[in-house]
CSV table of C-alpha atoms in Angstrom, one decimal:
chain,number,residue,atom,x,y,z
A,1,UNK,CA,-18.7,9.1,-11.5
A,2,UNK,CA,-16.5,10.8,-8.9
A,3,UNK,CA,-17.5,10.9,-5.3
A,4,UNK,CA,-14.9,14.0,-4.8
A,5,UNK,CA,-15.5,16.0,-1.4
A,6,UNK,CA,-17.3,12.9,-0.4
A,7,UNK,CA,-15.8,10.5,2.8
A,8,UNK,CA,-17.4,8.0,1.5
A,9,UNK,CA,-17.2,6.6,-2.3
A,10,UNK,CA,-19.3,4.0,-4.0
A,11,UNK,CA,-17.7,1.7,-6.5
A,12,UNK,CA,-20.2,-1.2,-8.7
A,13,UNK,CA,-18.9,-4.1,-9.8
A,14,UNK,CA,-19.6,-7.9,-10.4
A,15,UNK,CA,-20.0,-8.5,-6.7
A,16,UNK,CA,-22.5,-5.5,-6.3
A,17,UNK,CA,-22.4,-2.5,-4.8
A,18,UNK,CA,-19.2,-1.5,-2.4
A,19,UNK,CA,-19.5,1.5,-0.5
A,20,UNK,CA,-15.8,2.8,1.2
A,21,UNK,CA,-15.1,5.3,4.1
A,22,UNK,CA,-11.5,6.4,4.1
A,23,UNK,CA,-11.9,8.3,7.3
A,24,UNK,CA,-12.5,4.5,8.8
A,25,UNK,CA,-11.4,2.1,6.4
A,26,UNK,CA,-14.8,0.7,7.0
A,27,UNK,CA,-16.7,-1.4,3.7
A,28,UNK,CA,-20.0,-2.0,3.2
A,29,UNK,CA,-21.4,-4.3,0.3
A,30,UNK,CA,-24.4,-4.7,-0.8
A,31,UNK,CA,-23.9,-8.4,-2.8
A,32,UNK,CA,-28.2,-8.6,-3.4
A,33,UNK,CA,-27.7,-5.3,-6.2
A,34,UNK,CA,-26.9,-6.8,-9.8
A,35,UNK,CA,-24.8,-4.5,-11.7
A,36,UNK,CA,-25.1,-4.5,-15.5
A,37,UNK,CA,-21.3,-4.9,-16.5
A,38,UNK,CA,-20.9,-1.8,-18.6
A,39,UNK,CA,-21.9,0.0,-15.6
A,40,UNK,CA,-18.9,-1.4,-13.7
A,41,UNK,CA,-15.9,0.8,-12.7
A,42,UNK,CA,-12.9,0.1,-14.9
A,43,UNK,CA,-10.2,0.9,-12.7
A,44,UNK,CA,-9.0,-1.8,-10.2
A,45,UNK,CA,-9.9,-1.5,-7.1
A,46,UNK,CA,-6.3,-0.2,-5.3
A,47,UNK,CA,-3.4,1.5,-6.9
A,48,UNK,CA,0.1,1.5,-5.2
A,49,UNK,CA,2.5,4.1,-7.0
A,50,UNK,CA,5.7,4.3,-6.6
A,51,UNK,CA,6.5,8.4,-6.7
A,52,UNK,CA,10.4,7.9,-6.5
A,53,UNK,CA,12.9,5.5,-6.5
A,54,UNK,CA,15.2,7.4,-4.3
A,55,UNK,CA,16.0,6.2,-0.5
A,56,UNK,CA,18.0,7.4,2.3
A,57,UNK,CA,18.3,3.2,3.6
A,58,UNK,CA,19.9,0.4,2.0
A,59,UNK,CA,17.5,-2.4,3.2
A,60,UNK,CA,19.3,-5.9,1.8
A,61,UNK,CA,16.1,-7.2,0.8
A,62,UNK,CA,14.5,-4.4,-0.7
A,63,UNK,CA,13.1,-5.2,-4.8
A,64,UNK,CA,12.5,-1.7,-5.4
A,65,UNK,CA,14.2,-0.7,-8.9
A,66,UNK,CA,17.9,1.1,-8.4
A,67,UNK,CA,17.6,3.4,-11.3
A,68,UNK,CA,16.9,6.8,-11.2
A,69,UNK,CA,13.0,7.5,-11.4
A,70,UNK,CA,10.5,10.4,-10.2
A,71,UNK,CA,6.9,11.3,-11.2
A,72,UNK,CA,6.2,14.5,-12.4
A,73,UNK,CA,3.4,16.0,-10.1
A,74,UNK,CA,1.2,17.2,-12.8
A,75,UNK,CA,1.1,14.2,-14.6
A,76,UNK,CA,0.7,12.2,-11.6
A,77,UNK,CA,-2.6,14.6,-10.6
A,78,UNK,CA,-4.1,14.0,-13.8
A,79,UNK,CA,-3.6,10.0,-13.5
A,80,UNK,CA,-5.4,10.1,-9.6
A,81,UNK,CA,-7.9,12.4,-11.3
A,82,UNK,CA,-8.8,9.5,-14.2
A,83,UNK,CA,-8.3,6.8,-11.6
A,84,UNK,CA,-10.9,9.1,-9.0
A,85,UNK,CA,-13.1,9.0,-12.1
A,86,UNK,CA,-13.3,5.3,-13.5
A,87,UNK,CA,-14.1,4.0,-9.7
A,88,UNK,CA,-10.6,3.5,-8.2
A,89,UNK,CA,-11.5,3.6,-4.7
A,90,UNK,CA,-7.7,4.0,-3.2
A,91,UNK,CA,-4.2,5.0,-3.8
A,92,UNK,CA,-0.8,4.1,-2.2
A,93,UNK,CA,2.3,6.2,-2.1
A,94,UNK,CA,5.5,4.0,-1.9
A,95,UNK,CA,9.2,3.8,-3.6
A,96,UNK,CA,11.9,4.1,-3.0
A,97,UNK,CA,10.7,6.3,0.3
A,98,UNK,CA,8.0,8.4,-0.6
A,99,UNK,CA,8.5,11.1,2.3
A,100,UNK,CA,11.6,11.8,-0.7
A,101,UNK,CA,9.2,12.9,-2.7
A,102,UNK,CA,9.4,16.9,-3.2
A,103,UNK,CA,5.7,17.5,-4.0
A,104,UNK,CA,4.0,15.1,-1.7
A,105,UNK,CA,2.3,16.8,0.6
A,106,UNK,CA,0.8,19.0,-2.5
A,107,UNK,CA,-0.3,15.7,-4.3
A,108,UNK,CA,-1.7,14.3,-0.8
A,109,UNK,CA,-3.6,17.5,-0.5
A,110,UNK,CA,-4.9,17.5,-4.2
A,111,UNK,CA,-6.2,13.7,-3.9
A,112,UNK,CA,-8.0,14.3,-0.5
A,113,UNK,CA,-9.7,17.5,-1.4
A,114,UNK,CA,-10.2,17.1,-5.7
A,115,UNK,CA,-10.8,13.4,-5.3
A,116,UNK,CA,-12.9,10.6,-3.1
A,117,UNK,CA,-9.8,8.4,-3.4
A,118,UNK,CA,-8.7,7.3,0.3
A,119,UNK,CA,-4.4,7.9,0.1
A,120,UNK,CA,-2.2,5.7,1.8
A,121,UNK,CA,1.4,5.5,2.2
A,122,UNK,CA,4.6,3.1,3.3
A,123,UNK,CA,7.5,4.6,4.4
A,124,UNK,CA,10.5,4.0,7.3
A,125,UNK,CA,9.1,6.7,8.7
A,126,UNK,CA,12.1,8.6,9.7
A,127,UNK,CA,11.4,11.4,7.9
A,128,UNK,CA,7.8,12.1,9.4
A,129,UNK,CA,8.7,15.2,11.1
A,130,UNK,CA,6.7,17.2,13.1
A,131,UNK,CA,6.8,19.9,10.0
A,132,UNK,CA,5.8,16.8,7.4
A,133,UNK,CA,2.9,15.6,9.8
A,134,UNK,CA,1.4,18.9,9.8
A,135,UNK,CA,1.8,19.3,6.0
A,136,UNK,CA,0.2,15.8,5.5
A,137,UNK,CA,-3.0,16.0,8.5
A,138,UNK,CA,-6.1,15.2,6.7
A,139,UNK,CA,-4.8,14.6,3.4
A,140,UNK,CA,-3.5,10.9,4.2
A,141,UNK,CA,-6.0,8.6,5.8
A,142,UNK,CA,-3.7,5.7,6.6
A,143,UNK,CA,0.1,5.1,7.3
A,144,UNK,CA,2.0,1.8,6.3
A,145,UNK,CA,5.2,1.7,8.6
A,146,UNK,CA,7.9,-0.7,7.6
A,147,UNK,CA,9.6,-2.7,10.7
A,148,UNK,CA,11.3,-5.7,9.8
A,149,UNK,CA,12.1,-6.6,13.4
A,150,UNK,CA,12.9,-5.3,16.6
A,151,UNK,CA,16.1,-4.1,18.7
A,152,UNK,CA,19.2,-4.7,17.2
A,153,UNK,CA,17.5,-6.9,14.7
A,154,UNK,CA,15.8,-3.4,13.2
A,155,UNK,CA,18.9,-1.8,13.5
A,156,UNK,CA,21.1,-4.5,11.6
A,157,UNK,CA,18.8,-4.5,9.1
A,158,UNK,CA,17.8,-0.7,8.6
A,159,UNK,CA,20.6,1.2,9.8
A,160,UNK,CA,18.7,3.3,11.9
A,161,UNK,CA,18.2,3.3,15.9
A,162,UNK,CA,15.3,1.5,16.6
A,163,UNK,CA,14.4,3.8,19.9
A,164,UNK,CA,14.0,6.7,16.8
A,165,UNK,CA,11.5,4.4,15.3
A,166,UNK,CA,9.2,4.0,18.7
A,167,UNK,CA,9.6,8.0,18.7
A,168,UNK,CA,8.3,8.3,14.9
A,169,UNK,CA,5.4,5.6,15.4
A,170,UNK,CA,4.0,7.4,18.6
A,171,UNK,CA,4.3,10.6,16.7
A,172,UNK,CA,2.3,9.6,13.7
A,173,UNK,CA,-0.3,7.6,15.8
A,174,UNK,CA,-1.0,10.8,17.6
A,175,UNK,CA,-2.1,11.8,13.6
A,176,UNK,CA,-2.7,9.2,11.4
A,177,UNK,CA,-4.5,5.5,11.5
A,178,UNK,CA,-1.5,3.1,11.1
A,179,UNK,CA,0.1,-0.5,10.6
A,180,UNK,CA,3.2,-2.3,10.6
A,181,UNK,CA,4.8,-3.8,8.0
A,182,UNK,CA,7.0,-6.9,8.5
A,183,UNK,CA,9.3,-8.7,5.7
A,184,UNK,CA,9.5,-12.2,7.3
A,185,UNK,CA,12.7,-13.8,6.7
A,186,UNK,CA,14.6,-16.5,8.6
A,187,UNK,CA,16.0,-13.4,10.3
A,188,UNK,CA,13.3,-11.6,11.6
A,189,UNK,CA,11.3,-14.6,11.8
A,190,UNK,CA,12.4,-15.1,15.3
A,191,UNK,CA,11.0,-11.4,16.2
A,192,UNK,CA,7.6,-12.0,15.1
A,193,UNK,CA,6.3,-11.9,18.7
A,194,UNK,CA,7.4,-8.4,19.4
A,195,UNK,CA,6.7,-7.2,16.5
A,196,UNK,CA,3.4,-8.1,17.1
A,197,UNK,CA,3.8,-6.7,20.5
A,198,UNK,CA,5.4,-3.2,19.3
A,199,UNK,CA,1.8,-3.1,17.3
A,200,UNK,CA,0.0,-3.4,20.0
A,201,UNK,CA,1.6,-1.3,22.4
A,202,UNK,CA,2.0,1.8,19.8
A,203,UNK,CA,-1.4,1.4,18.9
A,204,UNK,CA,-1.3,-0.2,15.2
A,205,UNK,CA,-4.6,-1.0,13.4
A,206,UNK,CA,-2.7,-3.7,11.5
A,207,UNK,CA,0.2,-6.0,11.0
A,208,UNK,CA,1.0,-7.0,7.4
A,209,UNK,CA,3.1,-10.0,7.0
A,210,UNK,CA,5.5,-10.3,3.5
A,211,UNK,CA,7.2,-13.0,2.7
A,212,UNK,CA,10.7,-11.6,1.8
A,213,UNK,CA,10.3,-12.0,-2.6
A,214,UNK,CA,13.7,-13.4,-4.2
A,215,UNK,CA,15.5,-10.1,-5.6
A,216,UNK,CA,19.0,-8.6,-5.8
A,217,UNK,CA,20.8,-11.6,-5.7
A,218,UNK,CA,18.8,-13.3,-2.5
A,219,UNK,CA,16.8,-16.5,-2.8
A,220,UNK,CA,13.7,-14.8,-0.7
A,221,UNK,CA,12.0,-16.7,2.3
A,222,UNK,CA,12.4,-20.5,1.9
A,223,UNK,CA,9.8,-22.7,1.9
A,224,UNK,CA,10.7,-24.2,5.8
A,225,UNK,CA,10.1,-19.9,6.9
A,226,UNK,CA,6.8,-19.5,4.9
A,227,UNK,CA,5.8,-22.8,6.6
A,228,UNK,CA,6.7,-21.6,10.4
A,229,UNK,CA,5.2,-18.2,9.7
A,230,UNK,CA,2.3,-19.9,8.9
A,231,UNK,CA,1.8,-21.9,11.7
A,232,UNK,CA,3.2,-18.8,13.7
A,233,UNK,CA,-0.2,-17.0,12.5
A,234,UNK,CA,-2.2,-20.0,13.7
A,235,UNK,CA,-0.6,-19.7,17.3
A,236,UNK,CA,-1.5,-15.4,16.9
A,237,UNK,CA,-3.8,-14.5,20.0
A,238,UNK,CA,-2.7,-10.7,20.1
A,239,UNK,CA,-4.8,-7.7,19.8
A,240,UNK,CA,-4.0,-6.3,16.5
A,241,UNK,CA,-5.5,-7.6,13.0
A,242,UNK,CA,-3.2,-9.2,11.2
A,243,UNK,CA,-2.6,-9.7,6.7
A,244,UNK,CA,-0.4,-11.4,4.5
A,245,UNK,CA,0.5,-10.1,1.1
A,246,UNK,CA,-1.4,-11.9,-1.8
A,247,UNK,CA,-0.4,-15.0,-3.1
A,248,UNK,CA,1.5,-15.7,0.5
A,249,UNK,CA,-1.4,-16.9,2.4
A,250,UNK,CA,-1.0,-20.6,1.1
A,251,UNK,CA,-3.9,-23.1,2.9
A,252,UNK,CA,-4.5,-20.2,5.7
A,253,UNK,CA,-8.1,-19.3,6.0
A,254,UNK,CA,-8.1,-15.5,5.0
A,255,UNK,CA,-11.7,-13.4,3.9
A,256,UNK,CA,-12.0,-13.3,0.3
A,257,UNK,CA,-15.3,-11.1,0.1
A,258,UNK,CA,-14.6,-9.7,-3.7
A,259,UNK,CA,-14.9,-12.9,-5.6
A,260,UNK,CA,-15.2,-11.5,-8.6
A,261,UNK,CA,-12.6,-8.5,-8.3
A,262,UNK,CA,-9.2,-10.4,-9.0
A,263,UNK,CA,-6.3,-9.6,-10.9
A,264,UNK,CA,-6.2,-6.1,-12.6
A,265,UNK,CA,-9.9,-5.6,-11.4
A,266,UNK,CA,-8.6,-5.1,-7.8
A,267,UNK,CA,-5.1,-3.9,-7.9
A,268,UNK,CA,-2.6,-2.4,-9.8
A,269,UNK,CA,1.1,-0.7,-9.1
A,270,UNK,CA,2.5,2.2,-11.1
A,271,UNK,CA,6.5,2.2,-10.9
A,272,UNK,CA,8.7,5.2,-10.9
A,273,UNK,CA,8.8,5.1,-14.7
A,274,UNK,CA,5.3,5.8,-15.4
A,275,UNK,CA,4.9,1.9,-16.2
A,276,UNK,CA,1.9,0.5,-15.3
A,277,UNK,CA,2.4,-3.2,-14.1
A,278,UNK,CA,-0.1,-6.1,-12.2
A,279,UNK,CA,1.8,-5.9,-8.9
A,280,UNK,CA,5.6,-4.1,-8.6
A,281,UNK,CA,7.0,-7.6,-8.5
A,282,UNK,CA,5.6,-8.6,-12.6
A,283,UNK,CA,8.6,-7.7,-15.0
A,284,UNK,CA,5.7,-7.6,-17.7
A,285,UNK,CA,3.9,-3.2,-18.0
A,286,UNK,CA,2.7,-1.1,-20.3
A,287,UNK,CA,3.7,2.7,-20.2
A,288,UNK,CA,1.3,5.5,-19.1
A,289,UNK,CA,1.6,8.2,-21.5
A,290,UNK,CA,-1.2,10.9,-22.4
A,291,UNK,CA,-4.0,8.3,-23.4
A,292,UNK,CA,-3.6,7.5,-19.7
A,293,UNK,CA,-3.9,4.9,-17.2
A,294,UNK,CA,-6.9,3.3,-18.2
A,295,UNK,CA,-5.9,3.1,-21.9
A,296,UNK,CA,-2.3,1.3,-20.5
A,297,UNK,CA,-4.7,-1.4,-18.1
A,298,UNK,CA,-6.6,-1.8,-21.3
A,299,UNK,CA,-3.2,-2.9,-23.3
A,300,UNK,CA,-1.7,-4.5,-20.1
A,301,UNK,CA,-5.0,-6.6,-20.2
A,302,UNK,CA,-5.0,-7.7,-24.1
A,303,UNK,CA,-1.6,-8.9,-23.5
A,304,UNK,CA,-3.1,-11.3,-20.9
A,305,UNK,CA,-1.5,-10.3,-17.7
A,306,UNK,CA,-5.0,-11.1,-15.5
């Protein structure tokens, strides 16, 4: 059942029954209600799509495909429709850069006012104009900025001046709830502190920590980084919440209240193909072509990818 027009949506599922506000980001579950499991929602919980593969930077680390890809908008309204309607409670916009993307503010607009689906998006943000911020008020609920480091350490890395990127984050806090994103590397480890200060300061909900992932040629974060980034997050006393991407959080204590939603049940990514795949970094995907996305989780599912 779609909750569209509604803030908040209800999804069922093996843990109960999970109630989301995407004005907030605030959850409720109610663990005592006992789902039968053909009443649960099929689709997994999050879906990041990737709308483009195009970008204006050339990140060294980045794992995002190099091949020419876009999403056709009404294809890509139909899929948020289906996902909307099977219990999906959230979708991400990503790349490439997704501010590339011709129709996003159009696609933002249809999933916020068709939909109960919260949107989200990570970008550099250097294309969040004053123009693209109005287009995008009330149809995006939260903002995923990606800053790798600070300083000349930003600018080495991103090719951009990082005084810009204080402009752009003020500007879209004045709009939008929004977090930092941080690839943690032996290079930017060393910056994690003010990082975590530039979050705090520019008034970031969040501060999600990545493990730089072996791609393009680089080994990804060694084992001695993942180690101090760890013990960096034990030593954290700042303001701001912080996350780790999944499967990075190693012996850390981190809140796993949806026992029972794992693997395809709670997330999936759609690449720039129209290939839908357990996370963006599995090789292993099924397309989605007019049976749609659920009928390409169903195949992705019989071919044991959990």
């Amino acid at each position: 059942m779609s909750d569209a027009g509604l803030w908040v949506k209800r999804r069922v599922g093996p843990d109960g029954m999970h109630l989301f506000d995407r004005r907030t980001g605030l959850n409720m579950l109610f663990d005592e209600v006992d789902v039968p499991e053909a009443q649960w929602a099929r689709a997994p919980r999050q879906v990041s799509i990737a709308l483009t593969n195009a970008c204006d930077l050339a990140c060294p680390f980045c794992y995002a495909p190099k091949s020419a890809g876009v999403l056709e908008a009404a294809r890509l309204c139909a899929w948020i429709d289906e996902l909307d309607t099977e219990g999906c409670l959230g979708i991400g916009f990503g790349g490439g850069e997704p501010t590339l993307y011709r129709r996003l503010p159009q696609v933002c607009r249809h999933t916020a006012e068709r939909t109960g689906l919260a949107v989200t998006m990570t970008t550099h943000a250097h294309r969040f104009t004053p123009q693209l911020i109005d287009a995008l008020a009330g149809a995006v609920n939260f903002v995923r900025v990606s800053v790798d480091g600070v300083d000349t350490t930003y600018e080495k890395l991103r090719g951009r001046p990082f005084a810009e990127l204080v402009q752009r984050l003020n500007r879209i806090g004045r709009t939008f709830r929004f977090g930092l994103n941080c690839v943690v590397n032996a290079e930017t480890l060393p910056d994690l502190d003010a990082v975590a200060d530039l979050a705090a300061s520019t008034g970031a909900a969040e501060l999600l920590l990545l493990p730089e992932r072996p791609a393009r040629g680089r080994p990804g974060s060694t084992p001695h980084t993942v180690a101090a980034l760890h013990q960096w997050i034990t030593n954290y006393r700042g303001s701001v919440a912080l996350t780790i991407g999944e499967g990075d959080s190693g012996a850390l204590p981190t809140a796993q209240p949806l026992p029972g939603e794992t693997g395809l049940r709670a997330y999936a990514h759609i690449d720039a193909a129209g290939t839908l795949r357990r996370t963006s970094y599995h090789s292993a995907g099924e397309p989605v072509d007019d049976r749609g996305v659920l009928a390409a989780l169903d195949r992705l599912q019989q071919k044991g990818v959990a």
